[in-house]
Amino acid sequence: MLHAVGTLLAGVVFGIALAAPPGPMNAIIAEESVLRGWTAGFWAGLGAMLADVVFFVLVLAGVVTLIDRYPAIRPALYLLGGILMLYFALGAIEEARHTAAFTDGETASTAGFRKTFALSLTNPYQLGFWLTVGVGLLQPGTLDIFAHVPAIDSVLAGSLVVQTGSPELLLGFFGGIAVWIVTYPAALAAAGRRVDALAPTIAALSAVVLVGFGALFLVVGTLAIV
């Protein structure tokens, strides 16, 4: 029983650690949260999480491993993902130019959901995770949790190793992502209500992140083709 609880909690830590680092998905979640409130931010986070669920189902079905057999798929994903990020960056730039403060639009806006879902499905890094670590989560063995987390892998690698192939680890993993997409938008929405300048600032930062990752994806995709 204690082992199962420990594995569950390790999965939660893993899910949060993977969801938390800065990137295009969190930039969109932040933008939606400070402009339109927690509901919009949560929907944006849910879009990214649903894409992980889709990849998980494809791993179970064995479909994701087939994708790795066709080298042309990854460059195409880089190019498509880069184009989408630059397109969404234009919207973030418009938001930054025309938004003066938090709008408190606590409606079920699904624009962020569509953005993060589309970007996640075309994100080669996310696909790469499920082709490697994701497959490993389903198979009996061990997993060094922090060895696969950007920025802290060299510091905490080896400090938390768990058994894979258990339902508890998978449940905890998705539970950790769920915790992040609930608490992260809530914190940003609360800050947006208190600081008027935060909304246009976050929208501008979101645009910068999307432009940066979009340009990077286009360069990587182009170099892979030529």
Coordinates of N, CA and C in Angstrom, one line a residue:
M1 N 0.8 -1.2 0.0 CA 0.0 0.0 0.0 C 0.9 1.3 0.0
L2 N 1.9 1.3 0.9 CA 2.7 2.5 1.0 C 3.5 2.6 -0.3
H3 N 3.9 1.5 -0.9 CA 4.6 1.5 -2.2 C 3.8 2.2 -3.3
A4 N 2.5 1.8 -3.3 CA 1.6 2.3 -4.3 C 1.4 3.8 -4.1
V5 N 1.2 4.2 -2.9 CA 1.1 5.7 -2.6 C 2.3 6.4 -3.0
G6 N 3.5 5.9 -2.7 CA 4.7 6.5 -3.1 C 4.9 6.6 -4.6
T7 N 4.5 5.6 -5.3 CA 4.6 5.6 -6.8 C 3.6 6.7 -7.3
L8 N 2.4 6.7 -6.7 CA 1.4 7.7 -7.1 C 1.9 9.1 -7.0
L9 N 2.5 9.4 -5.8 CA 3.0 10.8 -5.5 C 4.2 11.1 -6.4
A10 N 5.0 10.1 -6.7 CA 6.2 10.3 -7.6 C 5.6 10.7 -9.0
G11 N 4.6 10.0 -9.4 CA 3.9 10.3 -10.7 C 3.4 11.8 -10.7
V12 N 2.8 12.2 -9.6 CA 2.3 13.6 -9.5 C 3.5 14.6 -9.7
V13 N 4.6 14.3 -9.0 CA 5.8 15.1 -9.1 C 6.3 15.2 -10.5
F14 N 6.3 14.0 -11.2 CA 6.8 13.9 -12.5 C 5.9 14.8 -13.5
G15 N 4.6 14.6 -13.3 CA 3.7 15.4 -14.1 C 3.8 16.9 -14.0
I16 N 3.9 17.3 -12.7 CA 4.1 18.8 -12.5 C 5.4 19.3 -13.0
A17 N 6.5 18.5 -12.8 CA 7.8 18.9 -13.2 C 7.9 19.0 -14.8
L18 N 7.2 18.2 -15.5 CA 7.2 18.3 -16.9 C 6.3 19.4 -17.5
A19 N 5.2 19.6 -16.7 CA 4.3 20.7 -17.2 C 4.7 22.1 -16.9
A20 N 5.5 22.2 -15.9 CA 5.9 23.6 -15.3 C 6.9 24.4 -16.1
P21 N 7.9 23.8 -16.8 CA 8.9 24.6 -17.4 C 8.4 25.6 -18.4
P22 N 9.0 26.8 -18.6 CA 8.5 27.7 -19.6 C 8.5 27.2 -21.0
G23 N 7.6 27.6 -21.8 CA 7.5 27.1 -23.2 C 6.2 27.6 -23.8
P24 N 6.0 27.3 -25.1 CA 4.8 27.8 -25.8 C 3.5 27.5 -25.2
M25 N 3.3 26.3 -24.6 CA 2.0 26.0 -24.0 C 1.8 26.8 -22.8
N26 N 2.8 26.9 -21.9 CA 2.6 27.7 -20.7 C 2.4 29.2 -21.0
A27 N 3.1 29.6 -22.1 CA 2.9 31.0 -22.6 C 1.4 31.3 -22.9
I28 N 0.8 30.4 -23.6 CA -0.6 30.5 -24.0 C -1.5 30.5 -22.8
I29 N -1.2 29.5 -21.9 CA -2.0 29.4 -20.7 C -1.9 30.7 -19.9
A30 N -0.7 31.3 -19.8 CA -0.5 32.5 -19.0 C -1.3 33.6 -19.7
E31 N -1.2 33.7 -21.0 CA -1.9 34.8 -21.7 C -3.4 34.7 -21.5
E32 N -4.0 33.5 -21.7 CA -5.4 33.3 -21.5 C -5.8 33.7 -20.1
S33 N -5.0 33.3 -19.1 CA -5.4 33.5 -17.7 C -5.4 34.9 -17.3
V34 N -4.4 35.7 -17.7 CA -4.3 37.1 -17.2 C -5.3 38.0 -18.1
L35 N -5.6 37.5 -19.3 CA -6.5 38.3 -20.1 C -8.0 38.0 -19.8
R36 N -8.3 36.8 -19.7 CA -9.7 36.4 -19.6 C -10.1 35.6 -18.4
G37 N -9.2 35.3 -17.5 CA -9.5 34.6 -16.2 C -9.2 33.1 -16.2
W38 N -9.5 32.6 -15.0 CA -9.1 31.2 -14.7 C -9.7 30.2 -15.7
T39 N -11.0 30.4 -16.0 CA -11.6 29.4 -16.9 C -10.9 29.3 -18.2
A40 N -10.6 30.4 -18.8 CA -9.9 30.4 -20.1 C -8.5 29.8 -20.0
G41 N -7.8 30.1 -18.9 CA -6.5 29.5 -18.7 C -6.6 28.0 -18.5
F42 N -7.6 27.6 -17.7 CA -7.8 26.2 -17.5 C -8.1 25.4 -18.8
W43 N -8.9 26.0 -19.7 CA -9.2 25.4 -20.9 C -8.0 25.3 -21.8
A44 N -7.1 26.3 -21.8 CA -5.9 26.2 -22.5 C -5.0 25.1 -22.0
G45 N -4.9 25.0 -20.7 CA -4.1 23.9 -20.1 C -4.7 22.5 -20.5
L46 N -6.1 22.5 -20.5 CA -6.7 21.2 -20.8 C -6.4 20.8 -22.2
G47 N -6.3 21.7 -23.1 CA -5.9 21.4 -24.5 C -4.6 20.7 -24.6
A48 N -3.6 21.2 -23.9 CA -2.3 20.5 -23.9 C -2.4 19.2 -23.2
M49 N -3.1 19.1 -22.1 CA -3.3 17.8 -21.4 C -4.0 16.7 -22.3
L50 N -5.0 17.2 -23.0 CA -5.7 16.2 -23.9 C -4.8 15.7 -25.0
A51 N -3.9 16.5 -25.5 CA -3.0 16.0 -26.5 C -2.1 14.9 -25.9
D52 N -1.7 15.1 -24.6 CA -0.9 14.0 -24.0 C -1.8 12.7 -23.8
V53 N -3.1 12.9 -23.6 CA -3.9 11.7 -23.5 C -4.0 11.0 -24.8
V54 N -4.1 11.8 -25.9 CA -4.2 11.3 -27.3 C -2.9 10.5 -27.5
F55 N -1.7 11.1 -27.2 CA -0.5 10.4 -27.4 C -0.4 9.1 -26.6
F56 N -0.9 9.2 -25.4 CA -0.9 8.0 -24.5 C -1.7 6.9 -25.1
V57 N -2.9 7.2 -25.6 CA -3.7 6.2 -26.3 C -3.0 5.6 -27.5
L58 N -2.4 6.5 -28.3 CA -1.6 6.0 -29.4 C -0.5 5.1 -29.1
V59 N 0.2 5.4 -27.9 CA 1.2 4.5 -27.4 C 0.6 3.1 -27.1
L60 N -0.5 3.1 -26.4 CA -1.2 1.9 -26.0 C -1.5 1.1 -27.2
A61 N -1.9 1.8 -28.3 CA -2.3 1.1 -29.5 C -1.1 0.7 -30.4
G62 N 0.1 1.2 -30.0 CA 1.3 0.9 -30.8 C 1.4 1.8 -32.0
V63 N 0.6 2.8 -32.2 CA 0.6 3.6 -33.4 C 1.8 4.6 -33.3
V64 N 2.1 5.2 -32.1 CA 3.2 6.2 -32.0 C 4.5 5.6 -32.5
T65 N 4.8 4.3 -32.1 CA 6.1 3.8 -32.5 C 6.2 3.6 -34.0
L66 N 5.1 3.5 -34.7 CA 5.1 3.4 -36.2 C 5.6 4.8 -36.8
I67 N 5.2 5.9 -36.1 CA 5.6 7.2 -36.6 C 7.1 7.3 -36.7
D68 N 7.8 6.7 -35.8 CA 9.3 6.9 -35.7 C 10.0 6.2 -36.9
R69 N 9.2 5.4 -37.6 CA 9.8 4.6 -38.8 C 9.9 5.5 -40.0
Y70 N 9.2 6.6 -40.0 CA 9.1 7.5 -41.2 C 9.9 8.8 -40.9
P71 N 11.1 9.0 -41.3 CA 11.9 10.1 -40.9 C 11.3 11.5 -41.4
A72 N 10.5 11.5 -42.4 CA 10.0 12.7 -42.9 C 8.9 13.4 -42.0
I73 N 8.4 12.6 -41.1 CA 7.3 13.1 -40.2 C 7.8 14.2 -39.3
R74 N 8.9 14.0 -38.7 CA 9.4 15.0 -37.7 C 9.7 16.3 -38.3
P75 N 10.4 16.4 -39.4 CA 10.6 17.7 -40.0 C 9.3 18.4 -40.4
A76 N 8.3 17.6 -40.9 CA 7.0 18.2 -41.2 C 6.4 18.8 -40.0
L77 N 6.5 18.1 -38.8 CA 5.9 18.6 -37.6 C 6.6 19.8 -37.1
Y78 N 7.9 19.9 -37.3 CA 8.6 21.1 -36.9 C 8.1 22.3 -37.7
L79 N 8.0 22.1 -39.0 CA 7.5 23.2 -39.9 C 6.1 23.6 -39.6
L80 N 5.2 22.6 -39.4 CA 3.8 22.9 -39.1 C 3.7 23.6 -37.8
G81 N 4.4 23.0 -36.8 CA 4.4 23.6 -35.4 C 4.9 25.0 -35.4
G82 N 6.0 25.3 -36.2 CA 6.6 26.6 -36.3 C 5.6 27.6 -36.9
I83 N 5.0 27.2 -37.9 CA 4.0 28.1 -38.6 C 2.8 28.4 -37.7
L84 N 2.3 27.4 -36.9 CA 1.2 27.7 -36.0 C 1.7 28.6 -34.9
M85 N 2.9 28.4 -34.4 CA 3.3 29.3 -33.3 C 3.5 30.7 -33.7
L86 N 4.0 31.0 -34.9 CA 4.1 32.3 -35.5 C 2.7 32.9 -35.7
Y87 N 1.8 32.1 -36.1 CA 0.4 32.6 -36.4 C -0.2 33.0 -35.0
F88 N -0.1 32.2 -34.0 CA -0.6 32.5 -32.7 C 0.1 33.7 -32.1
A89 N 1.4 33.8 -32.4 CA 2.1 35.0 -31.9 C 1.5 36.3 -32.4
L90 N 1.0 36.3 -33.6 CA 0.4 37.5 -34.1 C -0.8 37.9 -33.3
G91 N -1.6 36.9 -32.9 CA -2.7 37.2 -32.0 C -2.3 37.7 -30.6
A92 N -1.2 37.2 -30.1 CA -0.7 37.6 -28.8 C -0.2 39.1 -28.9
I93 N 0.4 39.4 -30.1 CA 0.9 40.8 -30.3 C -0.3 41.8 -30.3
E94 N -1.4 41.4 -31.0 CA -2.6 42.2 -31.0 C -3.2 42.4 -29.6
E95 N -3.2 41.3 -28.8 CA -3.7 41.4 -27.4 C -2.8 42.3 -26.6
A96 N -1.5 42.3 -26.8 CA -0.6 43.1 -26.0 C -0.8 44.6 -26.4
R97 N -1.1 44.9 -27.7 CA -1.3 46.2 -28.2 C -2.6 46.8 -27.7
H98 N -3.7 46.0 -27.6 CA -5.0 46.5 -27.4 C -5.6 46.2 -26.0
T99 N -4.8 45.5 -25.2 CA -5.3 45.2 -23.8 C -4.7 46.1 -22.8
A100 N -5.5 46.7 -22.0 CA -4.9 47.6 -21.0 C -4.9 47.0 -19.6
A101 N -5.8 46.0 -19.4 CA -5.9 45.4 -18.1 C -6.6 44.1 -18.2
F102 N -6.7 43.4 -17.0 CA -7.4 42.2 -16.9 C -8.9 42.4 -17.2
T103 N -9.5 41.6 -18.1 CA -10.9 41.8 -18.5 C -11.9 41.0 -17.7
D104 N -11.4 40.1 -16.9 CA -12.3 39.3 -16.0 C -13.4 38.6 -16.9
G105 N -13.0 38.1 -18.0 CA -14.0 37.4 -18.9 C -14.1 36.0 -18.5
E106 N -14.7 35.7 -17.4 CA -14.8 34.3 -16.9 C -15.8 33.5 -17.6
T107 N -15.6 33.4 -18.9 CA -16.5 32.6 -19.7 C -15.7 31.4 -20.3
A108 N -16.4 30.4 -20.7 CA -15.8 29.2 -21.2 C -15.2 29.4 -22.6
S109 N -14.2 30.3 -22.7 CA -13.5 30.5 -23.9 C -12.7 29.3 -24.3
T110 N -12.9 28.8 -25.5 CA -12.1 27.6 -25.9 C -11.0 28.0 -27.0
A111 N -10.8 29.2 -27.2 CA -9.7 29.6 -28.1 C -8.4 29.1 -27.7
G112 N -8.1 29.2 -26.4 CA -6.8 28.7 -25.8 C -6.7 27.2 -25.9
F113 N -7.8 26.6 -25.7 CA -7.9 25.1 -25.8 C -7.5 24.7 -27.2
R114 N -8.0 25.3 -28.2 CA -7.7 24.9 -29.6 C -6.3 25.2 -30.0
K115 N -5.7 26.3 -29.4 CA -4.3 26.7 -29.7 C -3.4 25.6 -29.1
T116 N -3.5 25.3 -27.8 CA -2.6 24.4 -27.2 C -2.8 23.0 -27.7
F117 N -4.0 22.6 -28.0 CA -4.2 21.2 -28.5 C -3.5 21.1 -29.8
A118 N -3.7 22.1 -30.7 CA -3.1 22.0 -32.1 C -1.6 22.0 -31.9
L119 N -1.0 22.9 -31.1 CA 0.4 23.0 -30.9 C 1.0 21.8 -30.3
S120 N 0.3 21.2 -29.4 CA 0.8 20.0 -28.7 C 0.9 18.8 -29.7
L121 N -0.1 18.7 -30.5 CA -0.2 17.5 -31.4 C 0.9 17.7 -32.5
T122 N 1.4 18.9 -32.8 CA 2.4 19.1 -33.8 C 3.8 19.4 -33.2
N123 N 3.9 19.2 -31.8 CA 5.1 19.5 -31.1 C 6.0 18.2 -31.2
P124 N 7.1 18.3 -31.9 CA 8.0 17.1 -32.0 C 8.6 16.7 -30.7
Y125 N 8.8 17.7 -29.8 CA 9.4 17.4 -28.5 C 8.4 16.5 -27.7
Q126 N 7.1 16.9 -27.8 CA 6.1 16.1 -27.1 C 6.0 14.7 -27.6
L127 N 6.0 14.6 -29.0 CA 6.0 13.4 -29.6 C 7.2 12.5 -29.2
G128 N 8.4 13.2 -29.2 CA 9.6 12.5 -28.8 C 9.5 11.9 -27.4
F129 N 8.9 12.7 -26.5 CA 8.7 12.2 -25.1 C 7.9 10.9 -25.1
W130 N 6.8 10.9 -25.9 CA 6.0 9.7 -25.8 C 6.6 8.5 -26.6
L131 N 7.5 8.8 -27.5 CA 8.2 7.7 -28.2 C 9.2 7.1 -27.4
T132 N 9.7 7.8 -26.3 CA 10.8 7.3 -25.5 C 10.3 7.1 -24.1
V133 N 10.2 8.1 -23.3 CA 9.8 8.0 -21.9 C 8.4 7.5 -21.8
G134 N 7.5 8.0 -22.6 CA 6.1 7.6 -22.6 C 5.9 6.1 -22.8
V135 N 6.7 5.5 -23.7 CA 6.6 4.1 -23.9 C 7.2 3.4 -22.7
G136 N 8.2 3.9 -22.1 CA 8.8 3.4 -20.9 C 7.9 3.4 -19.7
L137 N 7.0 4.3 -19.6 CA 6.0 4.4 -18.5 C 5.1 3.2 -18.5
L138 N 4.9 2.6 -19.6 CA 4.0 1.5 -19.7 C 4.6 0.1 -19.5
Q139 N 6.0 0.1 -19.6 CA 6.7 -1.2 -19.5 C 7.3 -1.4 -18.2
P140 N 7.3 -2.6 -17.6 CA 8.0 -2.8 -16.3 C 9.5 -2.4 -16.4
G141 N 9.9 -1.7 -15.4 CA 11.3 -1.3 -15.3 C 11.5 -0.2 -14.3
T142 N 12.4 0.7 -14.5 CA 12.6 1.8 -13.6 C 12.7 3.1 -14.4
L143 N 12.4 4.2 -13.7 CA 12.4 5.5 -14.4 C 13.0 6.6 -13.4
D144 N 14.1 7.2 -13.9 CA 14.7 8.3 -13.1 C 13.9 9.6 -13.5
I145 N 13.0 10.0 -12.5 CA 12.0 11.0 -12.8 C 12.7 12.3 -13.3
F146 N 13.6 12.8 -12.5 CA 14.2 14.2 -12.8 C 15.2 14.2 -14.0
A147 N 15.6 13.0 -14.4 CA 16.5 12.9 -15.6 C 15.9 13.4 -16.9
H148 N 14.6 13.5 -16.9 CA 13.9 13.8 -18.1 C 13.2 15.2 -18.0
V149 N 13.5 15.9 -17.0 CA 13.0 17.3 -16.8 C 14.0 18.3 -17.1
P150 N 13.7 19.2 -18.1 CA 14.6 20.2 -18.5 C 15.0 21.1 -17.4
A151 N 16.2 21.6 -17.4 CA 16.8 22.6 -16.5 C 17.2 22.0 -15.2
I152 N 16.6 21.0 -14.7 CA 17.0 20.4 -13.4 C 17.5 19.0 -13.5
D153 N 17.6 18.5 -14.8 CA 18.0 17.1 -15.0 C 19.4 16.9 -14.5
S154 N 20.3 17.8 -14.6 CA 21.7 17.6 -14.2 C 21.9 17.8 -12.7
V155 N 20.9 18.4 -12.0 CA 21.0 18.7 -10.6 C 20.3 17.6 -9.8
L156 N 19.1 17.1 -10.2 CA 18.4 16.2 -9.4 C 18.3 14.8 -10.0
A157 N 19.0 14.6 -11.1 CA 19.0 13.2 -11.7 C 19.5 12.2 -10.7
G158 N 18.7 11.1 -10.6 CA 19.1 10.0 -9.7 C 18.5 10.1 -8.3
S159 N 17.8 11.3 -8.0 CA 17.3 11.5 -6.7 C 15.9 10.8 -6.5
L160 N 15.2 10.5 -7.6 CA 13.9 9.9 -7.5 C 13.7 8.9 -8.6
V161 N 13.9 7.7 -8.3 CA 13.8 6.6 -9.3 C 12.6 5.7 -8.9
V162 N 11.7 5.4 -9.8 CA 10.5 4.7 -9.5 C 10.3 3.5 -10.4
Q163 N 9.5 2.6 -10.0 CA 9.1 1.5 -10.9 C 8.1 1.9 -11.9
T164 N 8.3 1.5 -13.2 CA 7.3 1.8 -14.2 C 6.4 0.6 -14.5
G165 N 5.4 0.9 -15.4 CA 4.5 -0.2 -15.7 C 3.4 -0.3 -14.7
S166 N 3.2 0.6 -13.8 CA 2.2 0.5 -12.8 C 1.1 1.6 -13.1
P167 N -0.2 1.2 -12.8 CA -1.3 2.2 -13.0 C -1.1 3.4 -12.1
E168 N -0.5 3.2 -10.9 CA -0.4 4.3 -10.0 C 0.5 5.4 -10.6
L169 N 1.6 5.0 -11.2 CA 2.5 6.0 -11.8 C 1.8 6.8 -12.9
L170 N 1.1 6.1 -13.8 CA 0.3 6.8 -14.8 C -0.7 7.7 -14.3
L171 N -1.5 7.2 -13.3 CA -2.5 8.1 -12.7 C -1.9 9.3 -12.0
G172 N -0.8 9.1 -11.3 CA -0.1 10.2 -10.7 C 0.4 11.2 -11.7
F173 N 1.0 10.7 -12.9 CA 1.5 11.5 -13.9 C 0.5 12.5 -14.5
F174 N -0.7 12.0 -14.9 CA -1.7 12.8 -15.4 C -2.4 13.7 -14.3
G175 N -2.4 13.1 -13.0 CA -2.9 13.9 -11.9 C -2.0 15.2 -11.7
G176 N -0.7 15.0 -11.8 CA 0.2 16.1 -11.7 C 0.0 17.2 -12.7
I177 N -0.2 16.8 -14.0 CA -0.5 17.7 -15.0 C -1.8 18.5 -14.7
A178 N -2.8 17.7 -14.2 CA -4.1 18.3 -13.8 C -3.9 19.4 -12.7
V179 N -3.1 19.0 -11.8 CA -2.8 20.0 -10.7 C -2.2 21.3 -11.3
W180 N -1.3 21.2 -12.2 CA -0.6 22.3 -12.8 C -1.6 23.2 -13.6
I181 N -2.5 22.6 -14.4 CA -3.4 23.4 -15.2 C -4.5 24.0 -14.4
V182 N -4.7 23.6 -13.1 CA -5.7 24.2 -12.3 C -5.0 25.3 -11.5
T183 N -3.8 25.1 -10.9 CA -3.2 26.1 -10.0 C -2.5 27.2 -10.7
Y184 N -1.8 26.9 -11.8 CA -1.1 27.9 -12.6 C -2.0 29.0 -13.1
P185 N -3.1 28.7 -13.8 CA -4.0 29.7 -14.3 C -4.6 30.5 -13.1
A186 N -4.9 29.8 -12.0 CA -5.5 30.5 -10.8 C -4.6 31.5 -10.3
A187 N -3.3 31.2 -10.1 CA -2.3 32.2 -9.6 C -2.2 33.4 -10.5
L188 N -2.1 33.1 -11.9 CA -2.0 34.2 -12.8 C -3.2 35.1 -12.9
A189 N -4.4 34.4 -12.9 CA -5.6 35.2 -12.9 C -5.7 36.1 -11.7
A190 N -5.4 35.6 -10.5 CA -5.4 36.4 -9.3 C -4.4 37.6 -9.4
A191 N -3.2 37.3 -9.9 CA -2.3 38.4 -10.1 C -2.8 39.4 -11.1
G192 N -3.4 39.0 -12.2 CA -3.9 39.9 -13.2 C -5.0 40.8 -12.7
R193 N -5.8 40.3 -11.7 CA -6.8 41.2 -11.1 C -6.2 42.3 -10.3
R194 N -5.0 42.0 -9.7 CA -4.4 43.0 -8.8 C -3.5 44.0 -9.6
V195 N -2.9 43.6 -10.6 CA -1.9 44.4 -11.4 C -2.4 44.6 -12.8
D196 N -2.9 45.8 -13.1 CA -3.4 46.0 -14.4 C -2.4 45.9 -15.5
A197 N -1.2 46.3 -15.3 CA -0.1 46.2 -16.3 C 0.3 44.8 -16.6
L198 N -0.1 43.8 -15.8 CA 0.3 42.4 -16.0 C -0.3 41.8 -17.3
A199 N -1.5 42.2 -17.6 CA -2.2 41.6 -18.7 C -1.4 41.9 -20.1
P200 N -1.2 43.1 -20.4 CA -0.5 43.4 -21.7 C 1.0 42.9 -21.6
T201 N 1.6 42.9 -20.4 CA 3.0 42.4 -20.3 C 3.0 40.9 -20.6
I202 N 2.1 40.1 -20.0 CA 2.1 38.7 -20.2 C 1.8 38.4 -21.7
A203 N 0.9 39.1 -22.3 CA 0.5 38.9 -23.7 C 1.8 39.2 -24.6
A204 N 2.5 40.2 -24.2 CA 3.8 40.5 -25.0 C 4.8 39.4 -24.8
L205 N 5.0 38.9 -23.6 CA 5.9 37.9 -23.3 C 5.5 36.6 -24.0
S206 N 4.2 36.3 -24.1 CA 3.7 35.2 -24.8 C 4.0 35.3 -26.3
A207 N 3.9 36.4 -26.8 CA 4.3 36.6 -28.2 C 5.8 36.4 -28.5
V208 N 6.6 36.9 -27.6 CA 8.0 36.7 -27.7 C 8.4 35.2 -27.6
V209 N 7.8 34.5 -26.7 CA 8.0 33.0 -26.6 C 7.6 32.3 -27.8
L210 N 6.4 32.6 -28.3 CA 5.9 31.9 -29.5 C 6.7 32.2 -30.7
V211 N 7.1 33.5 -30.9 CA 8.0 33.8 -32.0 C 9.3 33.1 -31.9
G212 N 9.9 33.0 -30.7 CA 11.2 32.4 -30.5 C 11.1 30.9 -30.9
F213 N 10.1 30.2 -30.3 CA 10.0 28.8 -30.5 C 9.5 28.5 -32.0
G214 N 8.7 29.4 -32.5 CA 8.3 29.2 -33.9 C 9.4 29.3 -34.9
A215 N 10.3 30.3 -34.7 CA 11.5 30.5 -35.5 C 12.4 29.3 -35.4
L216 N 12.6 28.8 -34.1 CA 13.5 27.7 -33.9 C 12.9 26.4 -34.6
F217 N 11.6 26.2 -34.5 CA 11.0 25.0 -35.2 C 11.2 25.1 -36.7
L218 N 11.0 26.3 -37.2 CA 11.2 26.4 -38.7 C 12.6 26.2 -39.1
V219 N 13.5 26.7 -38.4 CA 15.0 26.5 -38.7 C 15.3 25.0 -38.6
V220 N 14.9 24.3 -37.5 CA 15.2 22.9 -37.3 C 14.5 22.1 -38.4
G221 N 13.3 22.4 -38.7 CA 12.6 21.6 -39.8 C 13.2 21.8 -41.1
T222 N 13.6 23.0 -41.4 CA 14.2 23.3 -42.7 C 15.6 22.6 -42.9
L223 N 16.4 22.7 -41.8 CA 17.7 22.0 -41.8 C 17.6 20.5 -42.0
A224 N 16.5 20.0 -41.4 CA 16.3 18.5 -41.5 C 16.0 18.1 -42.9
I225 N 15.4 19.0 -43.7 CA 15.0 18.7 -45.0 C 16.1 18.8 -46.0
V226 N 16.8 20.0 -45.9 CA 17.9 20.3 -46.8 C 19.2 19.6 -46.3

